[in-house]
Short mmCIF file of C-alpha atoms in Angstrom, two decimals:
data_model
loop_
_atom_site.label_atom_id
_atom_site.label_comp_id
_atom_site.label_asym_id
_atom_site.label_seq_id
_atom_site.Cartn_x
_atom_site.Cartn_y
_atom_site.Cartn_z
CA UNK Y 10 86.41 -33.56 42.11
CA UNK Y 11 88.13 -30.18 41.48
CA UNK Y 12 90.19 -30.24 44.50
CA UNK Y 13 91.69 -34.14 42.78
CA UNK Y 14 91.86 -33.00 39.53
CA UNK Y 15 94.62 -30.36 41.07
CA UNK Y 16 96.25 -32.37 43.27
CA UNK Y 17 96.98 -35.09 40.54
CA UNK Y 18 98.28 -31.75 37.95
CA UNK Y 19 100.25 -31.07 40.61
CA UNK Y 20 101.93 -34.50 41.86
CA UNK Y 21 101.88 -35.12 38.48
CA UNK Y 22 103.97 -31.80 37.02
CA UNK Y 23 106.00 -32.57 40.01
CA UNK Y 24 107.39 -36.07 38.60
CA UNK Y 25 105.42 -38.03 40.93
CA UNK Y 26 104.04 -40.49 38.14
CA UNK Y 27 106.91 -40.54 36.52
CA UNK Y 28 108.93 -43.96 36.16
CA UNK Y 29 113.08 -43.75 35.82
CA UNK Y 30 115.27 -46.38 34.54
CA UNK Y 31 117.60 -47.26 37.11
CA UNK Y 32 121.04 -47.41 36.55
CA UNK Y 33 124.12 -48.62 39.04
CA UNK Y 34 122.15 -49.04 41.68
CA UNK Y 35 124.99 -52.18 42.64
CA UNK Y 36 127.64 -49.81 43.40
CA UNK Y 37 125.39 -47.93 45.84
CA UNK Y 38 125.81 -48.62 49.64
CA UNK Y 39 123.83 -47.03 52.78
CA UNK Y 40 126.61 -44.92 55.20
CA UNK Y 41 124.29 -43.70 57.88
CA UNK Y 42 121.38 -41.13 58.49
CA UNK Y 43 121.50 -37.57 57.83
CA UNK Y 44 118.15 -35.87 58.18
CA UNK Y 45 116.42 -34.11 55.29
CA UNK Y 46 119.79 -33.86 53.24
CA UNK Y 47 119.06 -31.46 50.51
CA UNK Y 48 121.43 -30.43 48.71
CA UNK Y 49 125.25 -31.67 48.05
CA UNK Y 50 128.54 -30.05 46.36
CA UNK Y 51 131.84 -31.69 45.55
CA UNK Y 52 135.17 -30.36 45.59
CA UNK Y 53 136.54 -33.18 43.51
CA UNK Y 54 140.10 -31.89 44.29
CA UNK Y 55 140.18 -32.59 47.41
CA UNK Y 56 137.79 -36.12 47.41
CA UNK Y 57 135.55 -34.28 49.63
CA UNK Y 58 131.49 -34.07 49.46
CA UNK Y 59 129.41 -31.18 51.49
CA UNK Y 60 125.88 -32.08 52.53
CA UNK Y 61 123.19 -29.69 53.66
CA UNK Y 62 120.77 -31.23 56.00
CA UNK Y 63 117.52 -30.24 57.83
CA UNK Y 64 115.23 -32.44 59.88
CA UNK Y 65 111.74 -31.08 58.03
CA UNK Y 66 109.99 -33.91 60.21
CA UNK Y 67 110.97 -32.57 63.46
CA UNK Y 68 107.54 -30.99 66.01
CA UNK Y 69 109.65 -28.45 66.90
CA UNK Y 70 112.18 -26.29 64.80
CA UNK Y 71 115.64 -27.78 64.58
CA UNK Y 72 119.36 -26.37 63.74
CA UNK Y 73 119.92 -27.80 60.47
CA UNK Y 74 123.34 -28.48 59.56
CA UNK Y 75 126.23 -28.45 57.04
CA UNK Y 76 127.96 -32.23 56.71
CA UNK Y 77 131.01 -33.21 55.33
CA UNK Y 78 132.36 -36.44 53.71
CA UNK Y 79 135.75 -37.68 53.01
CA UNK Y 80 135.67 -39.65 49.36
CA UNK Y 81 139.31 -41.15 49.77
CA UNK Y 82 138.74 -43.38 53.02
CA UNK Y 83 138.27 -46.80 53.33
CA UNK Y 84 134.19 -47.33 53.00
CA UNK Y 85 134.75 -49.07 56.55
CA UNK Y 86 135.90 -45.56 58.11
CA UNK Y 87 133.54 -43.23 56.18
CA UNK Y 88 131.41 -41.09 58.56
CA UNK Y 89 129.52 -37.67 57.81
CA UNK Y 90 130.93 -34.92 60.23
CA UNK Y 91 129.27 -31.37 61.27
CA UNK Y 92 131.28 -28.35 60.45
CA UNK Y 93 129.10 -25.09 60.89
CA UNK Y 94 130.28 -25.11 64.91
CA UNK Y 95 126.52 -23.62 65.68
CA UNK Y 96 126.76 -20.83 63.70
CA UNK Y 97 124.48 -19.13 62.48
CA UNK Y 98 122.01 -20.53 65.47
CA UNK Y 99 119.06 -19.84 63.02
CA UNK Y 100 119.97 -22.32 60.33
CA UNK Y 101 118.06 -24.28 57.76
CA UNK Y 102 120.02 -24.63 54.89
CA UNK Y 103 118.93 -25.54 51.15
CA UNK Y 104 121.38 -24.95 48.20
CA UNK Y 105 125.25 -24.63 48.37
CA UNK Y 106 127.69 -23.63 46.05
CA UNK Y 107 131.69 -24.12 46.47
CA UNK Y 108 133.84 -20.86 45.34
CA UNK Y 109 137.48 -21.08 44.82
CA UNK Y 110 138.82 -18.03 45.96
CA UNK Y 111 141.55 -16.01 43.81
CA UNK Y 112 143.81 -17.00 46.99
CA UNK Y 113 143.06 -20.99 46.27
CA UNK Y 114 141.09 -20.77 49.64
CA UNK Y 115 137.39 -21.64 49.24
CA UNK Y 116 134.03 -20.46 50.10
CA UNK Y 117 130.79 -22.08 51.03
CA UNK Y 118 127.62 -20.15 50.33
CA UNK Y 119 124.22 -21.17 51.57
CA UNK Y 120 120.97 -20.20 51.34
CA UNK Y 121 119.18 -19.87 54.95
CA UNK Y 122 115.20 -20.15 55.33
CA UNK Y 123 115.13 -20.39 59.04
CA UNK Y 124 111.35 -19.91 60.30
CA UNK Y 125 110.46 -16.94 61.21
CA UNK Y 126 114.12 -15.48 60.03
CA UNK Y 127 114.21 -13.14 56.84
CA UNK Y 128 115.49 -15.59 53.97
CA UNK Y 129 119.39 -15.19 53.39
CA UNK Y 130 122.59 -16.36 51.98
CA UNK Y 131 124.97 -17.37 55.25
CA UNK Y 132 129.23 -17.39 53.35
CA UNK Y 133 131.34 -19.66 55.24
CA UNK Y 134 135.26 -19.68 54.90
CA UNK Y 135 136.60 -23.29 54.45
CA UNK Y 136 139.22 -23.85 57.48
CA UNK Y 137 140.44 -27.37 57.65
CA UNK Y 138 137.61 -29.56 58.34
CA UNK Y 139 135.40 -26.69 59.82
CA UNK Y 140 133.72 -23.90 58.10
CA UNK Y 141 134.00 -20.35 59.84
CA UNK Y 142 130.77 -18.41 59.49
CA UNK Y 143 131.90 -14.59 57.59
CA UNK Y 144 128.83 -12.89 56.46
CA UNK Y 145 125.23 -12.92 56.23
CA UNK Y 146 123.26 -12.09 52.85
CA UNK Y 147 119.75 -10.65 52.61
CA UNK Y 148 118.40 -8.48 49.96
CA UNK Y 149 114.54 -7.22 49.12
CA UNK Y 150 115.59 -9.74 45.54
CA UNK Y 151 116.05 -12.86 47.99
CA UNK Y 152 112.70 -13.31 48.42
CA UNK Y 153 112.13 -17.60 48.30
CA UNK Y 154 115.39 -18.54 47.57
CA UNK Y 155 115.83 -22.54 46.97
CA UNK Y 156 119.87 -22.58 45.53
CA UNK Y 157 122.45 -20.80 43.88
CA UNK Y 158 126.32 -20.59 42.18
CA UNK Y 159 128.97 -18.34 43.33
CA UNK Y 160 130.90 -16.80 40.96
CA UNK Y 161 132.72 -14.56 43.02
CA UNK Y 162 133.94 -14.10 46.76
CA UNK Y 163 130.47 -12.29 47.37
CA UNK Y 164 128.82 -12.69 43.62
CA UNK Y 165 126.06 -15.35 43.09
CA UNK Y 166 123.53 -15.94 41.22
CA UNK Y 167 120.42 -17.18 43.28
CA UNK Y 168 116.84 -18.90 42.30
CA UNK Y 169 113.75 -17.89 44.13
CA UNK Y 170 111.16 -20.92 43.37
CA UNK Y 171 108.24 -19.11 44.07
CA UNK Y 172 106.79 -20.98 46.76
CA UNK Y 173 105.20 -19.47 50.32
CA UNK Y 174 105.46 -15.56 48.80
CA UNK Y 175 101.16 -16.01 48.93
CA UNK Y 176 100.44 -18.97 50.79
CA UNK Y 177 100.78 -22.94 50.66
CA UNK Y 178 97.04 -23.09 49.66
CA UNK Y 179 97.32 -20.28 46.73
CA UNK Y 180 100.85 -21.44 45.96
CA UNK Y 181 99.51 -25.05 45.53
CA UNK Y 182 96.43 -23.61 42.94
CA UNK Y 183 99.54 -21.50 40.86
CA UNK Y 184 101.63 -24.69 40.52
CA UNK Y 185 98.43 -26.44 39.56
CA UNK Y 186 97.73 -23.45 36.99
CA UNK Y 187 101.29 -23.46 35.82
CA UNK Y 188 101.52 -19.58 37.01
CA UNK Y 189 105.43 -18.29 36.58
CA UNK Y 190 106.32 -16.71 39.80
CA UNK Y 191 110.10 -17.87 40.11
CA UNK Y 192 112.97 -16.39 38.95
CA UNK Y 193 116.43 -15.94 39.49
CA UNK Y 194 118.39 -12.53 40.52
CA UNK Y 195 122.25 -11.66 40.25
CA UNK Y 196 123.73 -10.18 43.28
CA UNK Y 197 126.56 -8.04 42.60
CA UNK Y 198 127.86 -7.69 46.27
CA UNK Y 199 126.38 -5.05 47.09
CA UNK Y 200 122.87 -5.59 46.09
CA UNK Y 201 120.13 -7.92 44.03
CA UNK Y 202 118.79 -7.52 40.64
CA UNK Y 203 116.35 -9.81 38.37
CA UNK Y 204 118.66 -11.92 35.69
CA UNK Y 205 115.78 -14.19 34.14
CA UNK Y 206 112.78 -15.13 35.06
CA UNK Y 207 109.09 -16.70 33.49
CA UNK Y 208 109.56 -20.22 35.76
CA UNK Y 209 107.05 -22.17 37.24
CA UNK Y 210 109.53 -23.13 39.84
CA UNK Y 211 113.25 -22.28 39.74
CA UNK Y 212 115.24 -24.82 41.22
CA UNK Y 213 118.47 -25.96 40.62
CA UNK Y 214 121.32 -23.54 39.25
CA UNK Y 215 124.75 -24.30 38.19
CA UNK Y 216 127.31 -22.95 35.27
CA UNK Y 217 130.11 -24.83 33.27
CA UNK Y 218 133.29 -24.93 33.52
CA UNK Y 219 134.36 -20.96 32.78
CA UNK Y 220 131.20 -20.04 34.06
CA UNK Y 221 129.55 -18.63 30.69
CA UNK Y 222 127.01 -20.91 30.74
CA UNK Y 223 124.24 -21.21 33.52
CA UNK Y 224 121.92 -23.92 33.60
CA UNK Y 225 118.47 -23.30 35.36
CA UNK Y 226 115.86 -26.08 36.12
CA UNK Y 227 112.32 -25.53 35.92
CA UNK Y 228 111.18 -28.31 38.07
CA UNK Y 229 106.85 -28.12 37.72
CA UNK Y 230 107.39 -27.10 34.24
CA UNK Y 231 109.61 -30.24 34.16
CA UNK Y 232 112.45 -28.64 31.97
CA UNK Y 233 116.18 -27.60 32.16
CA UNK Y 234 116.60 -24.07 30.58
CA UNK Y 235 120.46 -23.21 29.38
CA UNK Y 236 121.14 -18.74 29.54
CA UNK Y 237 124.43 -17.25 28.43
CA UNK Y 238 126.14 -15.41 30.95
CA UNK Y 239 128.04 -12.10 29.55
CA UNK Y 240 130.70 -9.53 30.70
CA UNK Y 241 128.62 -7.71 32.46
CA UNK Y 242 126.48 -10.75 34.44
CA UNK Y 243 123.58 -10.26 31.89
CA UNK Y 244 121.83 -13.35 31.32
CA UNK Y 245 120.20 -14.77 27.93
CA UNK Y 246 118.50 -17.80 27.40
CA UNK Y 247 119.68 -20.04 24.55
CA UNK Y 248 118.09 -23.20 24.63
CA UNK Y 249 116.02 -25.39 26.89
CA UNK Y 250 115.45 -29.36 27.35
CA UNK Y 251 112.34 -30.77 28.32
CA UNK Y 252 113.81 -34.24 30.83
CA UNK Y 253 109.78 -34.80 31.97
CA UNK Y 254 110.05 -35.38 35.35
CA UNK Y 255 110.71 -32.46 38.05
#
């Protein structure tokens, strides 16, 4: 009876219970399969989505992979296209972010939990349709990292959720027990450092427009959480939104 009692906490902090109104669902249309897409960025200039994908379902571990989608064709000729060109051969991506580079170039950065690999951020330079592999990220701060926003040709900032640091049995008991493991670190180029933390799970990152804003979601604790970024990359929280669903 214990063991349910936790489980339904848990599917239910997760959102699992939770019903959403659903809105434009007639505009939607199926373009083909991409496994275990998890995360997607838009560089609305250019009409062109970026898809990170992993095939979580596979017996044996699989090269995930880095997609990319061209907004302005005809729906007819739309079709997802690989780009990473097999590097780095360890690869399962999560979160993205899209830099713009002084230069106008742009930058793809990507966190990396390939099993068995230390976790990292892999920085790919944007070169036509392809995306050339530069540098690989790891840190002793990058610890579970799930996503994070560039904000600089080597500056992010970066959420660690929490999850597998002790275990998928103890992890599942802390999410159950609401225990505040994840956090998020600023790293400076050079190395990490801790920016904010007290999160159930930190999830989703992103800033606004002149990037002195972050937003942070907390997604067991079921709430977005809004920090002011300063000069010097200090964060400070100003204001949170419970949305009641993870």
């Amino acid at each position: 009876v214990g063991v349910s009692v936790y489980m339904v906490r848990t599917f239910s902090a997760a959102g699992q219970f939770t019903s959403l109104p659903v809105y434009g669902t007639q505009a939607c249309f199926k373009l083909e399969e991409i496994p275990g897409a998890e995360d997607i960025t838009i560089d609305r200039k250019a009409g062109v989505i970026y898809i990170s994908s992993l095939n979580r379902r596979a017996t044996q571990a699989e090269r995930g992979e880095i997609y990319r989608l061209d907004l302005k064709l005809e729906r007819a000729a739309m079709a997802v296209t690989p780009m990473t060109e097999g590097l780095p051969e360890a690869f399962a991506p999560l979160g993205m972010s899209l830099f713009e580079r002084a230069n106008g170039k742009h930058r793809l950065f990507v966190i990396n939990r390939a099993a068995g690999k230390t976790p990292s951020v892999e920085i790919f330079d944007l070169q036509g349709d392809q995306l050339k592999h530069v540098k690989t990220i790891t840190s002793p701060g990058i610890t579970t990292p799930n996503n994070l926003v560039a904000v600089g040709d080597e500056q992010f900032y970066l959420t660690n959720d929490g999850l597998q640091e002790v275990g998928a049995i103890q992890a599942f008991f802390d999410f159950a027990n609401q225990k505040k493991k994840g956090n998020v670190i600023y790293f400076d180029g050079k190395s990490a450092k801790p920016a904010a933390s007290g999160f159930v799970m930190a999830n989703g990152i992103a800033k606004n427009s002149d990037g002195k804003v972050l937003y942070v979601s907390d997604s067991y604790a079921r709430t977005l959480k809004f920090f002011a970024r300063d000069d010097k990359n200090a964060l400070t929280e100003i204001g949170d939104l419970f949305v009641g669903t993870g």
